[in-house]
Amino acid sequence: CSFPGVYKINVQQGSIIDHETLEQLKPGMTRRQVHYLLGTPSTPSTFDHQEDAYVYTFQKAGGDIKRQIITVYYGPDDTYTHHASALLNETPAY
Amino acid sequence: VDFTVSDIRIEGLQRVSAGSVFSALPVSVGDRVDTFKINDAMQSLFKTGLFTDIEMGRDQNVLILTVAERPSVTKIEIEGNKAIETDDLLDGLTAAGLSEGQVFKRLTLEKLELEILRSYVAQGRYNASIEASVEELPRNRVAIKIDIDEGDIASILHINVVGNEVFSDEELTDLMELKTPGFWSFIFNDDKYAKEKLSGDLERIRSYYLDRGYLKFSIESTQVSISPEKDAVFITLNVKEGPLFTVKDVKLKGDLIVTEEELRKLILLQPGEHFSRVKLTTTSDIMAKRLGKEGYTFANISGIPEAHEDNSTTVTFFVDPGRRTYVRRINFRGNVGTSDEVLRQEMRQMEGAVASTDLIEMSKSRLERLGFFKDVSVETPAVPGYPDLIDVNYTVEEQPSGSLSASLGYSQGGGFIIGTSISENNFFGSGRRVSFGMNFSESVKSASFSYLNPYFTVDGVSRGFSVSARQTDYEEQDISDFTLDTLSAGMTFGYPINNYSRLNFGVSANNSKIKIGERPALEISNFIAENGDDFDMFSVSGSWTRNTLNRGVLPTKGMSQSLSLEVMLPGVSDLEFYKLNYRNNLYVPIDNLHKWALHFRGELGYGDGYGSTDSLPFFEHYYAGGFGSVRGWESSSLGPRSTPHVDDVGEAEPFGGNIMMEGTAAFIFPMPFVKDQRSMRSSLFIDAGNVFDPDRNYDLDFAEIRYSVGIGFSWITAIGPLAFSIAKPLNDEDGDETQVFQFSLGQPL
Amino acid sequence: CATTEEIERSEKEYYDNARKALKSGNFLEATRELESLESRYPFGRYAEQAQLDLIYARYGSLDLEGSRAAADRFIRLHPSSENVDYAYYIRGIASYNMDIGLAAQWFPIDETSRDPGEMRRAFSDFSALLQRFPDSEYAPDARSRMVYIRNRLADYELHVTKYYIRREAYIAAVNRAKYIVDHFSDTPATEQALILMVELYQQLELPDKADDALVVLAANYPESEAFDANMKFNSNRVARQNRGLSELFNFSLFSED
């Protein structure tokens, strides 16, 4: 094997959300119900009535950071309308 | 009686302030008062408990209260108590409202006698007796004297187990902490009855059965009968064993999160085996830990054995992962002197990341491994209002992390050390390791400065520099007759190659000059004749270290190893040689509180010349003997001797060698009578070791290894580690310079 | 030696001795006298004043723990005394100084990156004083110490934010910076926190949140150094550092923080 280099730990950040969970989102859900299903947003917004951002990042051994962002949009009455997401094929926890 | 109160007068007050009486009195000036109101007032005054007697009088419209205050307690004396500390008794008294300065109530005293008696009975002292006497003192005060005759603890005359066929009485009573009087009872007094011990024993017996397949085992009843003289106790246990159960099938139910195949690999209970509760609970713990890695810190796994008629059982593990949890904030408490980054850079668990029980636990042991904290504890409270968030709170207790051997230090090797050396592993709490030393002792004059930043990059790449000037007079250390001046400057760097091991490298330039005395040993003058006495050398060193110790200072578990090689660069160095060292320290805890442990230490050293230098230069020789090496012998006194100068009448001096072997086996035990042991250590040890020099035909010969046995003690004080030992050499030969008592102050352990 | 029964002195004698000792600054003597007066005459005429003096006597003899306990007791026993604001104040001062490290007083080490320890309790003690006695003579000093504590807590958060940037854990970093803006917006650390938030949200590719933070920054700190001449945001504090071994040969002295 090659001469051992500097050991760098993996750094995981943010919410792990997969396709099945996202499928359960239904329009009309209140923000609280969305937070119960998807968990607390990893980057909470400072102002309410904003969309929720569920960011997930994973850096393997100090390398480049893979990122997955799910944005959940709410209507004027603060109920779920739709979401936009580009899911990674795997979201490991460590 | 019916009038309006124009004024109120109180008589008989001694210690109670008028204010407190008025505030307790429902009547005030200007009220209309009748017999009913007067009685009501009397009642409320009595309720204050301050007075033994109250009389209401009347002088026209002035209400006159004559009170007799309850005496207040000025002194409480307790005698005859050994089993329960006086302070604990006094606390009990204060809790019951009876302490110095308080009001004395006879009722509370009687209640208290009962209270003390009950706590003695709980300790198995059935024939204890309490006698309280009250002594009147002038000015309405009393002194209380409590005489206690503790009697002795009822000792267990006989333990009888009924209904056991599979395991003999003897097998079961051996499990128990309570014993019938035996040879060692006078020390451990394990034959003394105590209720808590009995319940502990019952639990041990139950687990013994359940862990061996007796699913239906139950303890029907226990009788504890006391002899008439109340000094002996008979214990009878009735048990019902039930059949032996074998495991028919193991099922997994619930949301497994990871693949069933992976979880099945963790199951310790296999079909066909006997049922075992300990395997069941351990399996649940391992599975919970596995789910913990995925962020399910609140996972709950319960194994339920279902008994069938044919004495077989199906075990079903119900997996309830709960919610995947994330860490919101990691907080540190107690690092008043150490900066936050020094702790946070040891963290393997990140904020805003999935909470992993493994990483949280690993981070805790990394903090302990720093050696800056006497104690590290962690808790993971849920964040209110956010079911999927937890905080991780580490609480640390700082301890001196360096040694400040100022003004006076003493090591038997160097005699009295005058001067100051500050080496601080946590330089002003910055985590940088800085040591600055100026030492003057009879044998060593040195000034040195070294700096190491263990986290030069965030991953733990370390970088350090050191410069030092040192003059060692070996004659003073009664080794051979020469002095050695060395100047050196170097740079080191290192990096982790996994969670526990590191690679370190170093380059240094150094100059050594030898000044010989009038009568140097033969070997020295030959060496100088051959190689001269002034050498410039450029060295490259590399080492591999691996550390899994559970604490940086005074560890009790884990191992630390280091394998290092230092080579003088050929061509540019006046002398060409290399030195190879291996060191290993292994700690094995015995009890789960780590009070008792075993410690094994091994050290090997080998050096040799190469190229133009045929052997390891004598001033680079290894030495053995003394504190931190082979105790019981004087420092550096073991191994080959030099041939004395022709007209030197004294005997040959130690000369060291190019091969060194040393080892220690120690039994660590808790110091008796000392409560806070976290910064001290006492141990019985066996030291062994010697140095050899085949070139001068002191060949490596195990028979020459010297052994000693002794007792050692070390203590982390504010000015640095203090350690001393008393050692008895076992196979010293004539000419060996032995030394029973040895100590050192301010030398890092 | 014969142990004579301690001569029973009158309440007034204890009290006068204590006052004399206090005036001459012999705090240990004063503490002893006051404590024996307490146990002999718990309800006497001088009890209240003695308990008040005990707070100062213990503080004087550097027994901060004892002084705080005496203050707690005084507040409990004499809530309506006109000196109770003094008790609140000293309770805060005792907590404030309890964890000042020895080294911190003489050497220039950055206190703000260490656990403030008992200062947190000092903060709540002082705010209790300000709530009850806004115009007590001790209010101004209490207020200024509260400001210092808040600034120190905010700086602590900033240290942690910078560590997580170095660690390249950007969600941890942005939430810590946001914590400053949410809880310590009245402290000087807020400007830096906002600048870092803008950069971190950009790094996380959350443009809307980055703009929100930018708006708040521009509104509150128009002259912040993160803006160039024509108010364009350019700050590069979140750049990834070189973590390779080559970094070892970077000898610029100020490469670290």
Short mmCIF file of N, CA and C in Angstrom, two decimals, chain B residues 240-379:
data_model
loop_
_atom_site.label_atom_id
_atom_site.label_comp_id
_atom_site.label_asym_id
_atom_site.label_seq_id
_atom_site.Cartn_x
_atom_site.Cartn_y
_atom_site.Cartn_z
N LYS B 240 -37.38 -21.66 43.23
CA LYS B 240 -38.07 -22.64 42.35
C LYS B 240 -37.33 -22.54 41.01
N GLU B 241 -36.61 -23.60 40.63
CA GLU B 241 -35.70 -23.50 39.48
C GLU B 241 -36.46 -23.51 38.17
N GLY B 242 -37.41 -24.36 37.99
CA GLY B 242 -38.09 -24.47 36.69
C GLY B 242 -37.16 -25.19 35.71
N PRO B 243 -37.71 -25.52 34.53
CA PRO B 243 -36.94 -26.34 33.58
C PRO B 243 -35.84 -25.55 32.87
N LEU B 244 -34.93 -26.29 32.21
CA LEU B 244 -33.86 -25.66 31.43
C LEU B 244 -34.41 -25.37 30.03
N PHE B 245 -34.25 -24.14 29.57
CA PHE B 245 -34.85 -23.76 28.28
C PHE B 245 -33.77 -23.67 27.21
N THR B 246 -34.08 -24.18 26.01
CA THR B 246 -33.15 -23.97 24.88
C THR B 246 -33.85 -23.03 23.88
N VAL B 247 -33.01 -22.32 23.11
CA VAL B 247 -33.55 -21.32 22.17
C VAL B 247 -34.02 -22.05 20.91
N LYS B 248 -35.29 -21.84 20.55
CA LYS B 248 -35.82 -22.51 19.35
C LYS B 248 -35.60 -21.60 18.14
N ASP B 249 -35.94 -20.31 18.33
CA ASP B 249 -35.85 -19.43 17.16
C ASP B 249 -35.61 -17.99 17.64
N VAL B 250 -34.97 -17.18 16.81
CA VAL B 250 -34.74 -15.76 17.17
C VAL B 250 -35.35 -14.90 16.07
N LYS B 251 -36.28 -14.03 16.46
CA LYS B 251 -36.97 -13.19 15.44
C LYS B 251 -36.58 -11.72 15.65
N LEU B 252 -36.67 -10.97 14.56
CA LEU B 252 -36.42 -9.51 14.63
C LEU B 252 -37.68 -8.81 14.14
N LYS B 253 -38.21 -7.89 14.94
CA LYS B 253 -39.43 -7.18 14.53
C LYS B 253 -39.17 -5.69 14.64
N GLY B 254 -39.96 -4.91 13.91
CA GLY B 254 -39.89 -3.45 14.00
C GLY B 254 -39.06 -2.87 12.87
N ASP B 255 -38.79 -1.56 12.94
CA ASP B 255 -38.09 -0.86 11.86
C ASP B 255 -36.58 -1.00 12.11
N LEU B 256 -35.91 -1.87 11.32
CA LEU B 256 -34.52 -2.23 11.65
C LEU B 256 -33.52 -1.15 11.22
N ILE B 257 -33.88 -0.23 10.36
CA ILE B 257 -33.01 0.83 9.83
C ILE B 257 -31.87 0.22 9.01
N VAL B 258 -31.07 -0.68 9.62
CA VAL B 258 -30.01 -1.31 8.80
C VAL B 258 -30.56 -2.65 8.30
N THR B 259 -29.81 -3.32 7.41
CA THR B 259 -30.36 -4.57 6.83
C THR B 259 -30.50 -5.63 7.93
N GLU B 260 -31.51 -6.51 7.77
CA GLU B 260 -31.72 -7.57 8.78
C GLU B 260 -30.46 -8.43 8.88
N GLU B 261 -29.84 -8.64 7.71
CA GLU B 261 -28.65 -9.52 7.66
C GLU B 261 -27.57 -8.94 8.58
N GLU B 262 -27.41 -7.60 8.55
CA GLU B 262 -26.34 -7.00 9.37
C GLU B 262 -26.69 -7.13 10.85
N LEU B 263 -27.99 -6.92 11.18
CA LEU B 263 -28.38 -7.01 12.61
C LEU B 263 -28.26 -8.45 13.10
N ARG B 264 -28.60 -9.41 12.22
CA ARG B 264 -28.57 -10.83 12.65
C ARG B 264 -27.15 -11.20 13.07
N LYS B 265 -26.16 -10.57 12.41
CA LYS B 265 -24.76 -10.91 12.72
C LYS B 265 -24.43 -10.54 14.17
N LEU B 266 -25.23 -9.61 14.73
CA LEU B 266 -24.88 -9.13 16.09
C LEU B 266 -25.53 -9.98 17.17
N ILE B 267 -26.41 -10.96 16.75
CA ILE B 267 -27.18 -11.70 17.77
C ILE B 267 -26.29 -12.77 18.40
N LEU B 268 -26.20 -12.73 19.74
CA LEU B 268 -25.33 -13.70 20.43
C LEU B 268 -26.07 -15.01 20.70
N LEU B 269 -27.41 -14.92 20.79
CA LEU B 269 -28.20 -16.13 21.12
C LEU B 269 -28.49 -16.88 19.82
N GLN B 270 -27.99 -18.09 19.72
CA GLN B 270 -28.27 -18.87 18.49
C GLN B 270 -29.24 -20.00 18.83
N PRO B 271 -30.15 -20.33 17.86
CA PRO B 271 -31.06 -21.48 18.09
C PRO B 271 -30.25 -22.72 18.45
N GLY B 272 -30.79 -23.49 19.41
CA GLY B 272 -30.11 -24.73 19.83
C GLY B 272 -29.32 -24.49 21.11
N GLU B 273 -28.89 -23.26 21.32
CA GLU B 273 -28.14 -22.97 22.56
C GLU B 273 -29.11 -22.89 23.74
N HIS B 274 -28.57 -22.97 24.97
CA HIS B 274 -29.40 -22.70 26.15
C HIS B 274 -29.72 -21.21 26.16
N PHE B 275 -30.90 -20.91 26.71
CA PHE B 275 -31.28 -19.48 26.83
C PHE B 275 -30.30 -18.81 27.79
N SER B 276 -29.98 -17.53 27.54
CA SER B 276 -29.13 -16.81 28.50
C SER B 276 -29.51 -15.34 28.51
N ARG B 277 -29.89 -14.86 29.73
CA ARG B 277 -30.36 -13.49 29.80
C ARG B 277 -29.23 -12.51 29.51
N VAL B 278 -28.01 -12.85 29.96
CA VAL B 278 -26.92 -11.88 29.78
C VAL B 278 -26.63 -11.73 28.28
N LYS B 279 -26.75 -12.86 27.53
CA LYS B 279 -26.55 -12.75 26.07
C LYS B 279 -27.66 -11.92 25.46
N LEU B 280 -28.86 -12.08 25.99
CA LEU B 280 -30.02 -11.34 25.47
C LEU B 280 -29.78 -9.83 25.67
N THR B 281 -29.43 -9.45 26.92
CA THR B 281 -29.27 -8.00 27.19
C THR B 281 -28.07 -7.46 26.42
N THR B 282 -26.98 -8.26 26.33
CA THR B 282 -25.80 -7.75 25.60
C THR B 282 -26.14 -7.56 24.13
N THR B 283 -26.93 -8.51 23.57
CA THR B 283 -27.31 -8.35 22.15
C THR B 283 -28.08 -7.05 21.97
N SER B 284 -29.05 -6.81 22.88
CA SER B 284 -29.84 -5.57 22.73
C SER B 284 -28.91 -4.36 22.77
N ASP B 285 -27.95 -4.38 23.71
CA ASP B 285 -27.04 -3.21 23.81
C ASP B 285 -26.24 -3.03 22.52
N ILE B 286 -25.71 -4.16 21.97
CA ILE B 286 -24.89 -4.03 20.75
C ILE B 286 -25.74 -3.48 19.61
N MET B 287 -26.98 -3.99 19.51
CA MET B 287 -27.85 -3.51 18.42
C MET B 287 -28.14 -2.01 18.61
N ALA B 288 -28.40 -1.61 19.87
CA ALA B 288 -28.72 -0.19 20.12
C ALA B 288 -27.51 0.66 19.72
N LYS B 289 -26.31 0.14 20.03
CA LYS B 289 -25.11 0.89 19.69
C LYS B 289 -25.00 1.01 18.16
N ARG B 290 -25.33 -0.08 17.46
CA ARG B 290 -25.22 -0.04 15.99
C ARG B 290 -26.19 1.00 15.45
N LEU B 291 -27.41 1.02 15.97
CA LEU B 291 -28.38 2.02 15.47
C LEU B 291 -27.94 3.41 15.89
N GLY B 292 -27.26 3.48 17.06
CA GLY B 292 -26.76 4.78 17.53
C GLY B 292 -25.84 5.40 16.50
N LYS B 293 -25.08 4.56 15.80
CA LYS B 293 -24.15 5.11 14.80
C LYS B 293 -24.92 5.79 13.67
N GLU B 294 -26.14 5.34 13.43
CA GLU B 294 -26.93 5.91 12.32
C GLU B 294 -27.72 7.13 12.80
N GLY B 295 -27.53 7.51 14.07
CA GLY B 295 -28.24 8.70 14.53
C GLY B 295 -29.44 8.39 15.39
N TYR B 296 -29.72 7.12 15.60
CA TYR B 296 -30.90 6.78 16.42
C TYR B 296 -30.44 6.59 17.86
N THR B 297 -30.09 7.76 18.49
CA THR B 297 -29.51 7.67 19.84
C THR B 297 -30.54 7.17 20.85
N PHE B 298 -31.84 7.38 20.54
CA PHE B 298 -32.85 6.94 21.52
C PHE B 298 -33.44 5.59 21.11
N ALA B 299 -32.66 4.81 20.30
CA ALA B 299 -33.20 3.49 19.87
C ALA B 299 -33.43 2.63 21.11
N ASN B 300 -34.53 1.83 21.06
CA ASN B 300 -34.86 0.99 22.23
C ASN B 300 -35.11 -0.42 21.70
N ILE B 301 -34.25 -1.34 22.12
CA ILE B 301 -34.38 -2.72 21.61
C ILE B 301 -34.63 -3.64 22.79
N SER B 302 -35.76 -4.34 22.80
CA SER B 302 -36.04 -5.24 23.96
C SER B 302 -36.23 -6.66 23.44
N GLY B 303 -35.50 -7.55 24.07
CA GLY B 303 -35.59 -8.98 23.70
C GLY B 303 -36.60 -9.65 24.62
N ILE B 304 -37.65 -10.24 24.04
CA ILE B 304 -38.69 -10.88 24.87
C ILE B 304 -38.63 -12.39 24.63
N PRO B 305 -38.26 -13.17 25.64
CA PRO B 305 -38.28 -14.64 25.47
C PRO B 305 -39.70 -15.16 25.69
N GLU B 306 -40.16 -15.99 24.79
CA GLU B 306 -41.53 -16.55 24.91
C GLU B 306 -41.34 -18.04 25.19
N ALA B 307 -41.88 -18.46 26.35
CA ALA B 307 -41.64 -19.87 26.76
C ALA B 307 -42.69 -20.77 26.11
N HIS B 308 -42.23 -21.90 25.60
CA HIS B 308 -43.17 -22.90 25.03
C HIS B 308 -43.22 -24.09 25.97
N GLU B 309 -44.24 -24.94 25.74
CA GLU B 309 -44.42 -26.10 26.63
C GLU B 309 -43.20 -27.02 26.59
N ASP B 310 -42.58 -27.14 25.38
CA ASP B 310 -41.51 -28.17 25.28
C ASP B 310 -40.18 -27.60 25.78
N ASN B 311 -40.26 -26.71 26.79
CA ASN B 311 -39.04 -26.12 27.39
C ASN B 311 -38.14 -25.50 26.34
N SER B 312 -38.77 -24.98 25.28
CA SER B 312 -37.91 -24.21 24.34
C SER B 312 -38.48 -22.79 24.33
N THR B 313 -37.72 -21.86 23.79
CA THR B 313 -38.19 -20.46 23.83
C THR B 313 -37.90 -19.78 22.49
N THR B 314 -38.81 -18.95 22.07
CA THR B 314 -38.56 -18.12 20.88
C THR B 314 -38.26 -16.72 21.40
N VAL B 315 -37.12 -16.22 21.01
CA VAL B 315 -36.73 -14.87 21.48
C VAL B 315 -37.01 -13.88 20.35
N THR B 316 -37.80 -12.87 20.67
CA THR B 316 -38.10 -11.84 19.64
C THR B 316 -37.49 -10.52 20.08
N PHE B 317 -36.68 -9.94 19.19
CA PHE B 317 -36.10 -8.61 19.49
C PHE B 317 -36.99 -7.57 18.82
N PHE B 318 -37.65 -6.74 19.66
CA PHE B 318 -38.50 -5.66 19.12
C PHE B 318 -37.62 -4.42 18.96
N VAL B 319 -37.43 -3.98 17.70
CA VAL B 319 -36.53 -2.83 17.44
C VAL B 319 -37.37 -1.58 17.25
N ASP B 320 -37.23 -0.65 18.23
CA ASP B 320 -37.94 0.63 18.08
C ASP B 320 -36.88 1.73 17.94
N PRO B 321 -36.57 2.17 16.73
CA PRO B 321 -35.44 3.11 16.53
C PRO B 321 -35.72 4.50 17.06
N GLY B 322 -37.02 4.84 17.26
CA GLY B 322 -37.29 6.24 17.68
C GLY B 322 -36.92 7.15 16.51
N ARG B 323 -36.70 8.42 16.77
CA ARG B 323 -36.43 9.36 15.69
C ARG B 323 -34.92 9.44 15.46
N ARG B 324 -34.55 9.73 14.21
CA ARG B 324 -33.13 9.99 13.96
C ARG B 324 -32.82 11.34 14.62
N THR B 325 -31.81 11.38 15.46
CA THR B 325 -31.55 12.63 16.20
C THR B 325 -30.31 13.33 15.64
N TYR B 326 -30.32 14.66 15.78
CA TYR B 326 -29.21 15.48 15.33
C TYR B 326 -28.69 16.27 16.53
N VAL B 327 -27.41 16.64 16.45
CA VAL B 327 -26.83 17.44 17.55
C VAL B 327 -26.99 18.91 17.22
N ARG B 328 -27.60 19.68 18.13
CA ARG B 328 -27.77 21.12 17.87
C ARG B 328 -26.48 21.83 18.30
N ARG B 329 -26.15 21.77 19.59
CA ARG B 329 -24.95 22.46 20.07
C ARG B 329 -24.13 21.52 20.95
N ILE B 330 -22.78 21.67 20.89
CA ILE B 330 -21.89 20.94 21.81
C ILE B 330 -21.34 21.99 22.78
N ASN B 331 -21.63 21.84 24.08
CA ASN B 331 -21.21 22.85 25.07
C ASN B 331 -20.16 22.25 26.01
N PHE B 332 -19.24 23.10 26.41
CA PHE B 332 -18.22 22.67 27.38
C PHE B 332 -18.39 23.49 28.65
N ARG B 333 -18.30 22.84 29.80
CA ARG B 333 -18.38 23.54 31.11
C ARG B 333 -17.15 23.15 31.90
N GLY B 334 -16.59 24.14 32.63
CA GLY B 334 -15.49 23.80 33.53
C GLY B 334 -14.12 24.11 32.94
N ASN B 335 -14.08 24.39 31.62
CA ASN B 335 -12.74 24.71 31.06
C ASN B 335 -12.46 26.19 31.26
N VAL B 336 -12.37 26.55 32.56
CA VAL B 336 -12.18 27.96 32.89
C VAL B 336 -10.78 28.40 32.43
N GLY B 337 -9.82 27.46 32.42
CA GLY B 337 -8.44 27.84 32.06
C GLY B 337 -8.06 27.39 30.67
N THR B 338 -8.84 26.50 30.06
CA THR B 338 -8.44 25.95 28.76
C THR B 338 -9.37 26.51 27.69
N SER B 339 -8.77 26.93 26.57
CA SER B 339 -9.63 27.57 25.55
C SER B 339 -10.51 26.53 24.87
N ASP B 340 -11.66 27.00 24.38
CA ASP B 340 -12.69 26.13 23.81
C ASP B 340 -12.13 25.28 22.68
N GLU B 341 -11.25 25.90 21.86
CA GLU B 341 -10.78 25.19 20.67
C GLU B 341 -9.99 23.93 21.06
N VAL B 342 -9.27 23.99 22.20
CA VAL B 342 -8.46 22.84 22.62
C VAL B 342 -9.36 21.63 22.85
N LEU B 343 -10.60 21.87 23.31
CA LEU B 343 -11.53 20.75 23.53
C LEU B 343 -12.23 20.42 22.22
N ARG B 344 -12.67 21.46 21.51
CA ARG B 344 -13.51 21.22 20.33
C ARG B 344 -12.73 20.48 19.24
N GLN B 345 -11.40 20.73 19.17
CA GLN B 345 -10.64 20.05 18.10
C GLN B 345 -10.47 18.57 18.39
N GLU B 346 -10.82 18.14 19.62
CA GLU B 346 -10.76 16.70 19.90
C GLU B 346 -12.09 16.03 19.52
N MET B 347 -13.09 16.87 19.20
CA MET B 347 -14.44 16.30 18.97
C MET B 347 -14.46 15.53 17.64
N ARG B 348 -15.08 14.35 17.68
CA ARG B 348 -15.32 13.62 16.43
C ARG B 348 -16.78 13.79 16.03
N GLN B 349 -17.62 14.22 17.03
CA GLN B 349 -19.03 14.51 16.76
C GLN B 349 -19.14 15.99 16.40
N MET B 350 -19.84 16.29 15.30
CA MET B 350 -19.97 17.68 14.85
C MET B 350 -21.32 18.25 15.27
N GLU B 351 -21.38 19.56 15.41
CA GLU B 351 -22.70 20.20 15.59
C GLU B 351 -23.42 20.14 14.24
N GLY B 352 -24.73 20.15 14.27
CA GLY B 352 -25.52 20.16 13.02
C GLY B 352 -25.37 18.85 12.27
N ALA B 353 -24.87 17.81 12.99
CA ALA B 353 -24.69 16.52 12.30
C ALA B 353 -25.55 15.48 12.99
N VAL B 354 -25.64 14.30 12.34
CA VAL B 354 -26.37 13.18 12.95
C VAL B 354 -25.70 12.84 14.29
N ALA B 355 -26.50 12.61 15.32
CA ALA B 355 -25.92 12.31 16.65
C ALA B 355 -25.48 10.85 16.64
N SER B 356 -24.19 10.63 16.94
CA SER B 356 -23.73 9.23 16.95
C SER B 356 -23.15 8.91 18.32
N THR B 357 -23.73 7.89 18.95
CA THR B 357 -23.28 7.52 20.31
C THR B 357 -21.78 7.18 20.30
N ASP B 358 -21.35 6.49 19.23
CA ASP B 358 -19.92 6.14 19.14
C ASP B 358 -19.04 7.37 19.18
N LEU B 359 -19.38 8.34 18.31
CA LEU B 359 -18.52 9.53 18.17
C LEU B 359 -18.52 10.35 19.46
N ILE B 360 -19.69 10.41 20.11
CA ILE B 360 -19.77 11.19 21.37
C ILE B 360 -18.88 10.53 22.42
N GLU B 361 -18.92 9.19 22.46
CA GLU B 361 -18.11 8.47 23.46
C GLU B 361 -16.62 8.59 23.11
N MET B 362 -16.30 8.47 21.80
CA MET B 362 -14.89 8.58 21.40
C MET B 362 -14.35 9.98 21.71
N SER B 363 -15.19 10.98 21.52
CA SER B 363 -14.75 12.35 21.81
C SER B 363 -14.45 12.50 23.30
N LYS B 364 -15.26 11.84 24.13
CA LYS B 364 -15.03 11.94 25.58
C LYS B 364 -13.66 11.32 25.91
N SER B 365 -13.36 10.14 25.33
CA SER B 365 -12.07 9.53 25.72
C SER B 365 -10.91 10.31 25.12
N ARG B 366 -11.14 11.01 23.98
CA ARG B 366 -10.05 11.84 23.45
C ARG B 366 -9.77 13.00 24.39
N LEU B 367 -10.83 13.56 25.01
CA LEU B 367 -10.61 14.64 25.99
C LEU B 367 -9.81 14.10 27.18
N GLU B 368 -10.20 12.89 27.61
CA GLU B 368 -9.50 12.31 28.78
C GLU B 368 -8.04 12.04 28.43
N ARG B 369 -7.79 11.68 27.16
CA ARG B 369 -6.43 11.32 26.76
C ARG B 369 -5.51 12.55 26.72
N LEU B 370 -6.11 13.74 26.70
CA LEU B 370 -5.28 14.96 26.67
C LEU B 370 -4.44 15.06 27.94
N GLY B 371 -5.00 14.58 29.06
CA GLY B 371 -4.24 14.66 30.31
C GLY B 371 -4.40 16.01 30.98
N PHE B 372 -5.32 16.87 30.43
CA PHE B 372 -5.47 18.19 31.06
C PHE B 372 -6.56 18.15 32.13
N PHE B 373 -7.40 17.09 32.11
CA PHE B 373 -8.59 17.11 32.97
C PHE B 373 -8.57 15.92 33.92
N LYS B 374 -8.91 16.22 35.17
CA LYS B 374 -8.98 15.16 36.17
C LYS B 374 -10.20 14.29 35.88
N ASP B 375 -11.24 14.94 35.32
CA ASP B 375 -12.50 14.20 35.15
C ASP B 375 -13.25 14.79 33.97
N VAL B 376 -13.84 13.91 33.15
CA VAL B 376 -14.64 14.37 32.01
C VAL B 376 -15.97 13.63 32.06
N SER B 377 -17.08 14.36 32.04
CA SER B 377 -18.38 13.66 31.98
C SER B 377 -19.20 14.28 30.84
N VAL B 378 -20.10 13.48 30.27
CA VAL B 378 -20.89 13.96 29.12
C VAL B 378 -22.35 13.60 29.35
N GLU B 379 -23.24 14.50 28.93
CA GLU B 379 -24.68 14.18 28.97
C GLU B 379 -25.29 14.74 27.68
#
